[in-house]
mmCIF file of C-alpha atoms in Angstrom:
data_model
loop_
_atom_site.group_PDB
_atom_site.id
_atom_site.type_symbol
_atom_site.label_atom_id
_atom_site.label_comp_id
_atom_site.label_asym_id
_atom_site.label_seq_id
_atom_site.Cartn_x
_atom_site.Cartn_y
_atom_site.Cartn_z
ATOM 1 C CA MET C 6 82.223 -55.942 13.046
ATOM 2 C CA SER C 7 81.153 -54.319 16.300
ATOM 3 C CA GLY C 8 83.053 -51.364 17.937
ATOM 4 C CA ALA C 9 85.407 -53.286 20.859
ATOM 5 C CA ALA C 10 86.523 -55.584 17.956
ATOM 6 C CA LYS C 11 88.006 -53.056 15.584
ATOM 7 C CA LYS C 12 91.447 -52.987 15.532
ATOM 8 C CA GLY C 13 92.989 -49.693 14.277
ATOM 9 C CA PRO C 14 95.337 -46.754 15.426
ATOM 10 C CA GLY C 15 93.102 -45.399 18.246
ATOM 11 C CA ASN C 16 93.106 -48.897 19.964
ATOM 12 C CA LEU C 17 96.722 -49.140 19.911
ATOM 13 C CA LYS C 18 96.688 -45.302 21.013
ATOM 14 C CA LEU C 19 94.389 -46.403 24.076
ATOM 15 C CA LEU C 20 96.601 -49.188 24.732
ATOM 16 C CA LYS C 21 99.794 -47.355 25.186
ATOM 17 C CA ASP C 22 97.954 -44.598 27.716
ATOM 18 C CA ALA C 23 97.101 -47.035 29.763
ATOM 19 C CA PHE C 24 100.363 -49.115 29.536
ATOM 20 C CA ILE C 25 101.669 -44.759 29.935
ATOM 21 C CA ILE C 26 98.871 -44.576 33.474
ATOM 22 C CA THR C 27 99.670 -47.638 34.496
ATOM 23 C CA THR C 28 103.368 -47.613 35.027
ATOM 24 C CA GLY C 29 103.728 -43.401 36.030
ATOM 25 C CA GLY C 30 100.875 -44.121 38.658
ATOM 26 C CA THR C 31 103.608 -47.199 40.002
ATOM 27 C CA VAL C 32 106.474 -44.794 40.049
ATOM 28 C CA MET C 33 104.636 -42.655 41.981
ATOM 29 C CA PHE C 34 103.623 -45.000 44.586
ATOM 30 C CA ALA C 35 106.239 -46.647 44.791
ATOM 31 C CA GLY C 36 108.172 -42.939 45.784
ATOM 32 C CA HIS C 37 105.759 -42.189 48.098
ATOM 33 C CA GLN C 38 106.370 -45.464 50.027
ATOM 34 C CA ILE C 39 110.281 -45.083 49.357
ATOM 35 C CA TYR C 40 110.067 -41.426 50.460
ATOM 36 C CA LYS C 41 107.829 -42.806 53.817
ATOM 37 C CA GLY C 42 110.122 -44.984 54.427
ATOM 38 C CA ASN C 43 107.971 -48.003 54.371
ATOM 39 C CA GLU C 44 109.746 -51.087 55.253
ATOM 40 C CA LYS C 45 106.931 -53.357 54.901
ATOM 41 C CA PHE C 46 106.575 -52.035 51.119
ATOM 42 C CA TYR C 47 111.041 -52.636 50.854
ATOM 43 C CA LYS C 48 110.812 -56.392 52.481
ATOM 44 C CA GLU C 49 107.767 -57.518 49.969
ATOM 45 C CA TYR C 50 108.376 -55.501 47.025
ATOM 46 C CA VAL C 51 111.794 -54.098 47.063
ATOM 47 C CA MET C 52 113.488 -56.864 48.188
ATOM 48 C CA PRO C 53 112.544 -59.009 45.856
ATOM 49 C CA PHE C 54 112.689 -56.861 42.885
ATOM 50 C CA PHE C 55 115.981 -57.308 43.778
ATOM 51 C CA GLN C 56 116.433 -60.756 43.574
ATOM 52 C CA LEU C 57 114.938 -60.637 40.037
ATOM 53 C CA PHE C 58 118.864 -59.334 38.944
ATOM 54 C CA ASP C 59 122.268 -61.320 39.672
ATOM 55 C CA ALA C 60 123.864 -60.443 43.043
ATOM 56 C CA GLU C 61 126.681 -58.089 41.341
ATOM 57 C CA THR C 62 123.738 -56.555 39.577
ATOM 58 C CA SER C 63 121.353 -56.378 43.223
ATOM 59 C CA HIS C 64 124.811 -54.984 44.595
ATOM 60 C CA LYS C 65 124.951 -52.021 41.981
ATOM 61 C CA MET C 66 121.090 -50.485 42.352
ATOM 62 C CA ALA C 67 121.375 -50.529 45.928
ATOM 63 C CA VAL C 68 124.310 -48.373 46.508
ATOM 64 C CA LYS C 69 122.832 -46.231 43.638
ATOM 65 C CA ALA C 70 119.614 -45.999 45.488
ATOM 66 C CA ALA C 71 121.315 -45.444 48.530
ATOM 67 C CA LYS C 72 123.555 -42.814 47.214
ATOM 68 C CA TYR C 73 119.966 -40.858 45.592
ATOM 69 C CA LYS C 74 118.831 -41.624 49.858
ATOM 70 C CA LEU C 75 116.082 -43.951 48.071
ATOM 71 C CA VAL C 76 115.957 -45.929 50.730
ATOM 72 C CA PRO C 77 114.138 -46.767 54.464
ATOM 73 C CA LYS C 78 114.636 -43.875 57.192
ATOM 74 C CA SER C 79 115.842 -45.144 60.713
ATOM 75 C CA LYS C 80 112.482 -44.918 62.294
ATOM 76 C CA ILE C 81 113.681 -45.356 65.985
ATOM 77 C CA PRO C 82 117.027 -43.594 67.086
ATOM 78 C CA PRO C 83 119.627 -44.929 69.105
ATOM 79 C CA HIS C 84 119.206 -45.289 73.207
ATOM 80 C CA PRO C 85 121.574 -43.358 75.077
ATOM 81 C CA VAL C 86 123.022 -46.308 76.429
ATOM 82 C CA LEU C 87 124.612 -47.477 73.097
ATOM 83 C CA ALA C 88 126.741 -44.130 72.509
ATOM 84 C CA SER C 89 130.489 -44.784 71.865
ATOM 85 C CA ARG C 90 133.503 -42.655 72.563
ATOM 86 C CA VAL C 91 136.234 -44.175 69.714
ATOM 87 C CA PHE C 92 139.550 -42.547 69.203
ATOM 88 C CA ASP C 93 137.967 -39.105 70.443
ATOM 89 C CA ARG C 94 135.002 -39.603 68.037
ATOM 90 C CA ASP C 95 131.912 -39.742 69.945
ATOM 91 C CA PHE C 96 128.886 -42.175 67.640
ATOM 92 C CA PRO C 97 125.467 -42.495 68.877
ATOM 93 C CA SER C 98 125.752 -46.144 68.643
ATOM 94 C CA PRO C 99 128.598 -48.844 68.035
ATOM 95 C CA VAL C 100 127.038 -50.131 64.471
ATOM 96 C CA GLY C 101 128.318 -49.000 61.490
ATOM 97 C CA LEU C 102 128.751 -50.743 58.260
ATOM 98 C CA ALA C 103 132.097 -52.190 57.555
ATOM 99 C CA ALA C 104 133.886 -51.531 54.233
ATOM 100 C CA GLY C 105 133.044 -53.416 51.134
ATOM 101 C CA PHE C 106 129.528 -52.353 50.405
ATOM 102 C CA ASP C 107 130.218 -48.756 49.409
ATOM 103 C CA LYS C 108 133.549 -49.559 48.078
ATOM 104 C CA ASP C 109 133.967 -45.743 46.100
ATOM 105 C CA GLY C 110 131.721 -43.732 48.478
ATOM 106 C CA GLU C 111 129.123 -42.791 46.200
ATOM 107 C CA ALA C 112 126.778 -44.043 49.587
ATOM 108 C CA VAL C 113 127.371 -42.955 53.005
ATOM 109 C CA ASP C 114 124.525 -40.835 53.674
ATOM 110 C CA GLY C 115 122.039 -43.087 51.728
ATOM 111 C CA MET C 116 123.846 -45.433 55.074
ATOM 112 C CA LEU C 117 123.786 -43.267 57.728
ATOM 113 C CA LYS C 118 120.067 -42.010 57.007
ATOM 114 C CA MET C 119 119.471 -45.652 57.082
ATOM 115 C CA GLY C 120 120.815 -46.119 61.191
ATOM 116 C CA PHE C 121 124.713 -46.672 60.648
ATOM 117 C CA SER C 122 126.407 -44.705 63.079
ATOM 118 C CA PHE C 123 129.733 -44.567 60.557
ATOM 119 C CA VAL C 124 130.353 -46.204 57.457
ATOM 120 C CA GLU C 125 133.676 -47.726 56.112
ATOM 121 C CA VAL C 126 134.439 -46.840 52.558
ATOM 122 C CA GLY C 127 136.739 -48.865 50.107
ATOM 123 C CA SER C 128 138.649 -50.761 49.843
ATOM 124 C CA VAL C 129 140.096 -47.854 48.237
ATOM 125 C CA THR C 130 143.292 -48.339 46.597
ATOM 126 C CA PRO C 131 146.247 -45.901 45.235
ATOM 127 C CA ASN C 132 144.921 -46.206 41.428
ATOM 128 C CA PRO C 133 141.893 -47.174 39.875
ATOM 129 C CA GLN C 134 141.344 -50.804 39.451
ATOM 130 C CA PRO C 135 139.025 -53.303 37.784
ATOM 131 C CA GLY C 136 139.241 -56.006 39.882
ATOM 132 C CA ASN C 137 138.337 -59.779 39.682
ATOM 133 C CA GLU C 138 136.347 -60.653 36.398
ATOM 134 C CA LYS C 139 132.802 -61.599 36.580
ATOM 135 C CA PRO C 140 131.636 -63.268 37.408
ATOM 136 C CA ARG C 141 132.502 -62.035 41.051
ATOM 137 C CA VAL C 142 129.507 -62.491 43.156
ATOM 138 C CA PHE C 143 126.856 -65.168 44.142
ATOM 139 C CA ARG C 144 124.048 -65.830 45.984
ATOM 140 C CA LEU C 145 123.761 -68.782 48.106
ATOM 141 C CA LYS C 146 120.200 -69.049 48.626
ATOM 142 C CA GLU C 147 119.826 -71.735 51.112
ATOM 143 C CA ASP C 148 122.135 -69.964 53.613
ATOM 144 C CA LYS C 149 120.922 -66.374 52.860
ATOM 145 C CA ALA C 150 124.702 -65.566 51.969
ATOM 146 C CA VAL C 151 126.821 -64.147 49.962
ATOM 147 C CA ILE C 152 130.189 -65.043 48.677
ATOM 148 C CA ASN C 153 132.346 -62.300 47.374
ATOM 149 C CA ARG C 154 135.176 -61.774 45.217
ATOM 150 C CA TYR C 155 135.451 -58.925 43.744
ATOM 151 C CA GLY C 156 138.840 -58.601 44.223
ATOM 152 C CA PHE C 157 139.361 -55.168 45.365
ATOM 153 C CA ASN C 158 137.496 -52.905 42.432
ATOM 154 C CA SER C 159 138.548 -49.649 42.973
ATOM 155 C CA GLU C 160 137.959 -45.885 41.048
ATOM 156 C CA GLY C 161 141.343 -45.107 42.784
ATOM 157 C CA HIS C 162 142.227 -42.482 45.656
ATOM 158 C CA ASP C 163 142.090 -39.289 44.280
ATOM 159 C CA LYS C 164 138.175 -39.750 42.627
ATOM 160 C CA VAL C 165 136.868 -41.544 46.281
ATOM 161 C CA TYR C 166 138.870 -38.674 48.238
ATOM 162 C CA ASN C 167 137.618 -35.811 46.499
ATOM 163 C CA ARG C 168 133.755 -37.404 46.560
ATOM 164 C CA LEU C 169 133.806 -37.640 50.269
ATOM 165 C CA LYS C 170 135.742 -34.141 50.672
ATOM 166 C CA VAL C 171 132.305 -32.942 49.292
ATOM 167 C CA ARG C 172 129.673 -34.658 51.794
ATOM 168 C CA GLU C 173 126.687 -32.667 52.896
ATOM 169 C CA VAL C 174 126.753 -34.526 56.223
ATOM 170 C CA GLU C 175 129.247 -34.026 59.133
ATOM 171 C CA PRO C 176 129.481 -37.685 60.826
ATOM 172 C CA PRO C 177 132.844 -39.352 60.159
ATOM 173 C CA VAL C 178 133.168 -41.546 57.523
ATOM 174 C CA VAL C 179 136.281 -44.204 59.427
ATOM 175 C CA GLY C 180 138.728 -46.037 57.474
ATOM 176 C CA LYS C 181 142.446 -47.003 57.391
ATOM 177 C CA CYS C 182 143.070 -43.801 55.778
ATOM 178 C CA GLN C 183 140.847 -41.833 57.841
ATOM 179 C CA ASN C 184 143.971 -38.867 58.022
ATOM 180 C CA LEU C 185 143.762 -38.138 54.875
ATOM 181 C CA LEU C 186 140.294 -36.665 54.790
#
């Protein structure tokens, strides 16, 4: 029997080590691309990865990625002509993120990093509530659309308020309850 054909604990350890090194290298490469904000990497690898999961899981993963700022940074500052003043607040552009993506105020700073001028959090309910039963989010691949039937799932006002109170970045959070902040 040749040396290459031998089976045993040594070959299993070698295979395990190769797997760990390959996985570690892949994670480091992906982390570097995310840190650099490589939009092509997002389009060709990250977004197809999210498509492997159901729509609600993908949404949760995207919120978590934005929470930890593992999202591409906008490389193009808004043109000064886009500056807007609304309710005595200045925004670099009129482009913001509407309520629904970040229901509990977890990912505000990550979304601002992506180039939104403001992020509307919610819908936030007075008390925590689970929303509708699952499944409640559906992809329409042919239409490149999503149907959202979350049903106002929310961690509740107190938890969201406390999370927003300790944010690192100053741009305002706009919403129907903005006077509470």
